[in-house]
Coordinates of N, CA and C in Angstrom, one line a residue:
M1 N -0.9 -26.7 -2.8 CA -1.8 -26.0 -1.8 C -2.8 -25.2 -2.6
S2 N -4.1 -25.4 -2.4 CA -5.2 -24.8 -3.1 C -5.8 -23.7 -2.4
G3 N -6.1 -22.6 -3.1 CA -6.9 -21.5 -2.4 C -6.1 -20.5 -1.7
G4 N -4.8 -20.8 -1.4 CA -4.0 -19.9 -0.7 C -3.2 -19.0 -1.6
S5 N -2.5 -18.0 -1.0 CA -1.6 -17.2 -1.9 C -0.2 -17.8 -1.9
T6 N 0.5 -17.6 -3.0 CA 1.8 -18.0 -3.1 C 2.7 -16.8 -3.4
P7 N 4.0 -16.9 -3.3 CA 4.8 -15.8 -3.7 C 4.6 -15.2 -5.0
E8 N 4.1 -16.0 -6.0 CA 3.8 -15.5 -7.3 C 2.5 -14.8 -7.4
S9 N 1.6 -15.0 -6.4 CA 0.3 -14.4 -6.5 C 0.1 -13.2 -5.5
A10 N 1.1 -12.7 -4.9 CA 1.0 -11.6 -4.0 C 2.2 -10.7 -4.2
V11 N 1.9 -9.4 -4.2 CA 2.9 -8.4 -4.4 C 2.8 -7.3 -3.4
G12 N 3.9 -6.5 -3.2 CA 3.9 -5.4 -2.3 C 4.2 -4.1 -3.0
S13 N 3.9 -3.0 -2.3 CA 4.1 -1.6 -2.9 C 4.5 -0.6 -1.8
G14 N 5.2 0.4 -2.2 CA 5.5 1.5 -1.3 C 5.2 2.8 -2.1
L15 N 5.0 3.9 -1.3 CA 4.6 5.2 -1.9 C 5.6 6.3 -1.5
R16 N 5.8 7.2 -2.4 CA 6.5 8.5 -2.1 C 6.1 9.5 -3.1
T17 N 5.6 10.6 -2.7 CA 5.1 11.7 -3.6 C 5.9 13.0 -3.4
G18 N 6.3 13.5 -4.5 CA 7.0 14.8 -4.5 C 6.2 15.9 -3.8
V19 N 6.8 16.8 -3.1 CA 6.1 17.9 -2.4 C 5.1 18.6 -3.3
S20 N 5.5 19.0 -4.5 CA 4.7 19.8 -5.4 C 3.5 19.0 -5.9
Y21 N 3.4 17.7 -5.7 CA 2.3 16.9 -6.2 C 1.3 16.5 -5.1
R22 N 1.7 16.8 -3.9 CA 0.9 16.3 -2.7 C -0.4 17.1 -2.7
G23 N -1.5 16.3 -2.2 CA -2.8 16.9 -2.1 C -3.6 17.2 -3.4
R24 N -3.1 16.6 -4.5 CA -3.7 16.8 -5.8 C -4.4 15.6 -6.3
G25 N -4.3 14.5 -5.6 CA -4.9 13.2 -6.1 C -4.1 12.4 -7.0
V26 N -2.9 12.9 -7.3 CA -2.0 12.2 -8.3 C -1.6 10.8 -7.8
M27 N -1.2 10.7 -6.6 CA -0.8 9.4 -6.1 C -2.0 8.4 -6.0
T28 N -3.1 8.9 -5.5 CA -4.3 8.1 -5.4 C -4.7 7.5 -6.8
A29 N -4.7 8.4 -7.8 CA -5.0 7.9 -9.1 C -4.0 6.9 -9.6
A30 N -2.7 7.2 -9.4 CA -1.7 6.3 -9.8 C -1.8 4.9 -9.2
V31 N -2.0 4.9 -7.9 CA -2.1 3.6 -7.1 C -3.3 2.8 -7.6
A32 N -4.5 3.5 -7.7 CA -5.7 2.8 -8.2 C -5.5 2.2 -9.6
R33 N -4.9 3.0 -10.5 CA -4.7 2.5 -11.8 C -3.7 1.4 -11.9
A34 N -2.7 1.5 -11.1 CA -1.7 0.4 -11.1 C -2.3 -0.9 -10.6
A35 N -3.1 -0.8 -9.5 CA -3.8 -2.0 -9.0 C -4.8 -2.6 -10.0
E36 N -5.5 -1.7 -10.7 CA -6.5 -2.2 -11.7 C -5.7 -3.0 -12.8
R37 N -4.6 -2.4 -13.2 CA -3.8 -3.1 -14.3 C -3.2 -4.4 -13.9
V38 N -2.7 -4.4 -12.6 CA -2.1 -5.6 -12.1 C -3.2 -6.7 -12.1
F39 N -4.3 -6.4 -11.5 CA -5.4 -7.5 -11.5 C -5.9 -7.9 -12.8
A40 N -6.0 -6.9 -13.8 CA -6.5 -7.2 -15.1 C -5.5 -8.0 -16.0
N41 N -4.2 -7.9 -15.7 CA -3.2 -8.4 -16.6 C -2.3 -9.4 -16.1
T42 N -2.5 -9.8 -14.8 CA -1.6 -10.8 -14.2 C -2.4 -11.8 -13.4
P43 N -1.7 -12.8 -12.9 CA -2.4 -13.8 -12.0 C -2.4 -13.3 -10.6
I44 N -1.9 -12.1 -10.3 CA -1.8 -11.6 -8.9 C -3.2 -11.6 -8.4
I45 N -3.4 -12.0 -7.1 CA -4.7 -12.0 -6.4 C -4.7 -11.1 -5.2
R46 N -3.5 -10.6 -4.8 CA -3.5 -9.7 -3.7 C -2.3 -8.7 -3.8
I47 N -2.6 -7.5 -3.4 CA -1.6 -6.5 -3.3 C -1.5 -6.0 -1.9
F48 N -0.3 -6.0 -1.3 CA -0.1 -5.5 0.0 C 0.5 -4.1 -0.1
A49 N 0.0 -3.2 0.8 CA 0.7 -1.9 0.9 C 0.7 -1.5 2.4
A50 N 1.6 -0.7 2.7 CA 1.8 -0.3 4.1 C 2.1 1.2 4.2
A51 N 1.7 1.8 5.3 CA 2.0 3.2 5.6 C 2.4 3.4 7.0
Y52 N 3.3 4.3 7.3 CA 3.6 4.6 8.7 C 2.3 5.0 9.4
V53 N 2.1 4.6 10.6 CA 1.0 5.0 11.4 C 0.9 6.5 11.6
S54 N 2.1 7.1 11.6 CA 2.2 8.6 11.7 C 2.0 9.3 10.4
N55 N 1.6 8.6 9.3 CA 1.4 9.3 8.0 C 0.0 9.1 7.5
P56 N -0.9 9.8 8.1 CA -2.3 9.7 7.7 C -2.6 10.0 6.2
A57 N -1.7 10.8 5.6 CA -1.9 11.1 4.1 C -1.7 9.9 3.3
S58 N -0.7 9.1 3.6 CA -0.4 7.9 2.9 C -1.6 6.9 3.1
Q59 N -2.0 6.8 4.3 CA -3.2 5.9 4.7 C -4.4 6.3 3.8
R60 N -4.6 7.6 3.7 CA -5.8 8.1 2.9 C -5.6 7.7 1.5
V61 N -4.4 7.9 0.9 CA -4.2 7.5 -0.5 C -4.6 6.1 -0.7
L62 N -4.1 5.2 0.2 CA -4.4 3.8 0.0 C -5.9 3.5 0.2
D63 N -6.5 4.1 1.1 CA -8.0 3.9 1.3 C -8.8 4.4 0.1
K64 N -8.5 5.6 -0.4 CA -9.2 6.1 -1.6 C -8.9 5.2 -2.8
A65 N -7.8 4.6 -2.9 CA -7.5 3.7 -4.0 C -8.1 2.3 -3.9
G66 N -8.8 2.1 -2.8 CA -9.5 0.8 -2.7 C -8.9 -0.2 -1.7
F67 N -7.8 0.2 -1.1 CA -7.2 -0.7 -0.1 C -8.0 -0.6 1.2
R68 N -8.0 -1.6 2.0 CA -8.7 -1.6 3.3 C -7.7 -1.9 4.4
F69 N -7.9 -1.2 5.5 CA -7.1 -1.4 6.7 C -7.3 -2.8 7.3
V70 N -6.2 -3.5 7.6 CA -6.3 -4.9 8.1 C -5.6 -5.0 9.5
G71 N -4.8 -4.0 9.9 CA -4.1 -4.1 11.1 C -2.9 -3.2 11.2
T72 N -2.3 -3.2 12.4 CA -1.1 -2.4 12.7 C 0.0 -3.4 13.2
M73 N 1.1 -3.2 12.6 CA 2.3 -4.0 13.0 C 3.2 -3.0 13.8
H74 N 3.4 -3.4 15.0 CA 4.3 -2.5 15.9 C 5.8 -2.8 15.5
R75 N 6.5 -1.7 15.4 CA 7.9 -1.7 15.1 C 8.1 -2.3 13.7
A76 N 7.3 -2.0 12.7 CA 7.3 -2.6 11.4 C 8.4 -2.0 10.5
F77 N 8.8 -0.8 10.7 CA 9.8 -0.1 9.8 C 10.8 0.6 10.7
V78 N 11.9 0.9 10.0 CA 12.9 1.8 10.6 C 12.8 3.1 9.9
G79 N 12.4 4.2 10.6 CA 12.3 5.5 10.0 C 13.1 6.5 10.8
N80 N 13.9 7.3 10.1 CA 14.8 8.3 10.8 C 15.6 7.6 12.0
G81 N 16.0 6.4 11.8 CA 16.9 5.8 12.8 C 16.2 5.1 13.9
A82 N 14.8 5.1 13.9 CA 14.1 4.5 15.0 C 13.0 3.6 14.4
F83 N 12.6 2.6 15.2 CA 11.5 1.8 14.8 C 10.2 2.6 14.8
V84 N 9.3 2.4 13.8 CA 8.0 3.0 13.8 C 7.0 2.0 13.5
D85 N 5.7 2.2 13.9 CA 4.6 1.3 13.6 C 4.1 1.5 12.2
G86 N 3.6 0.5 11.6 CA 3.0 0.5 10.2 C 1.6 0.0 10.2
C87 N 0.8 0.6 9.5 CA -0.6 0.1 9.3 C -0.6 -0.6 7.9
Y88 N -1.2 -1.7 7.9 CA -1.2 -2.5 6.7 C -2.6 -2.5 6.0
L89 N -2.6 -2.3 4.7 CA -3.9 -2.3 4.0 C -3.7 -3.2 2.8
L90 N -4.8 -3.8 2.3 CA -4.8 -4.6 1.1 C -6.1 -4.4 0.4

């Protein structure tokens, strides 16, 4: 199959920031740098990331790191014992 992505050419990521580091740009810088290194040093062509719809701070981190919103998946995750929606960025 030519031109498509394969399991070897796409990766995923999740985020969690300690309370004392929130709002300081630490995660944004880390995500952006990690993505740069992945693209520069591997055959990966796509990185997927997701954030809870109810977590705009995580969405902002991904946006500032160069990811773009592509849609919302309803009931994408289980959080605190209930299904929650997730917005997906790449």
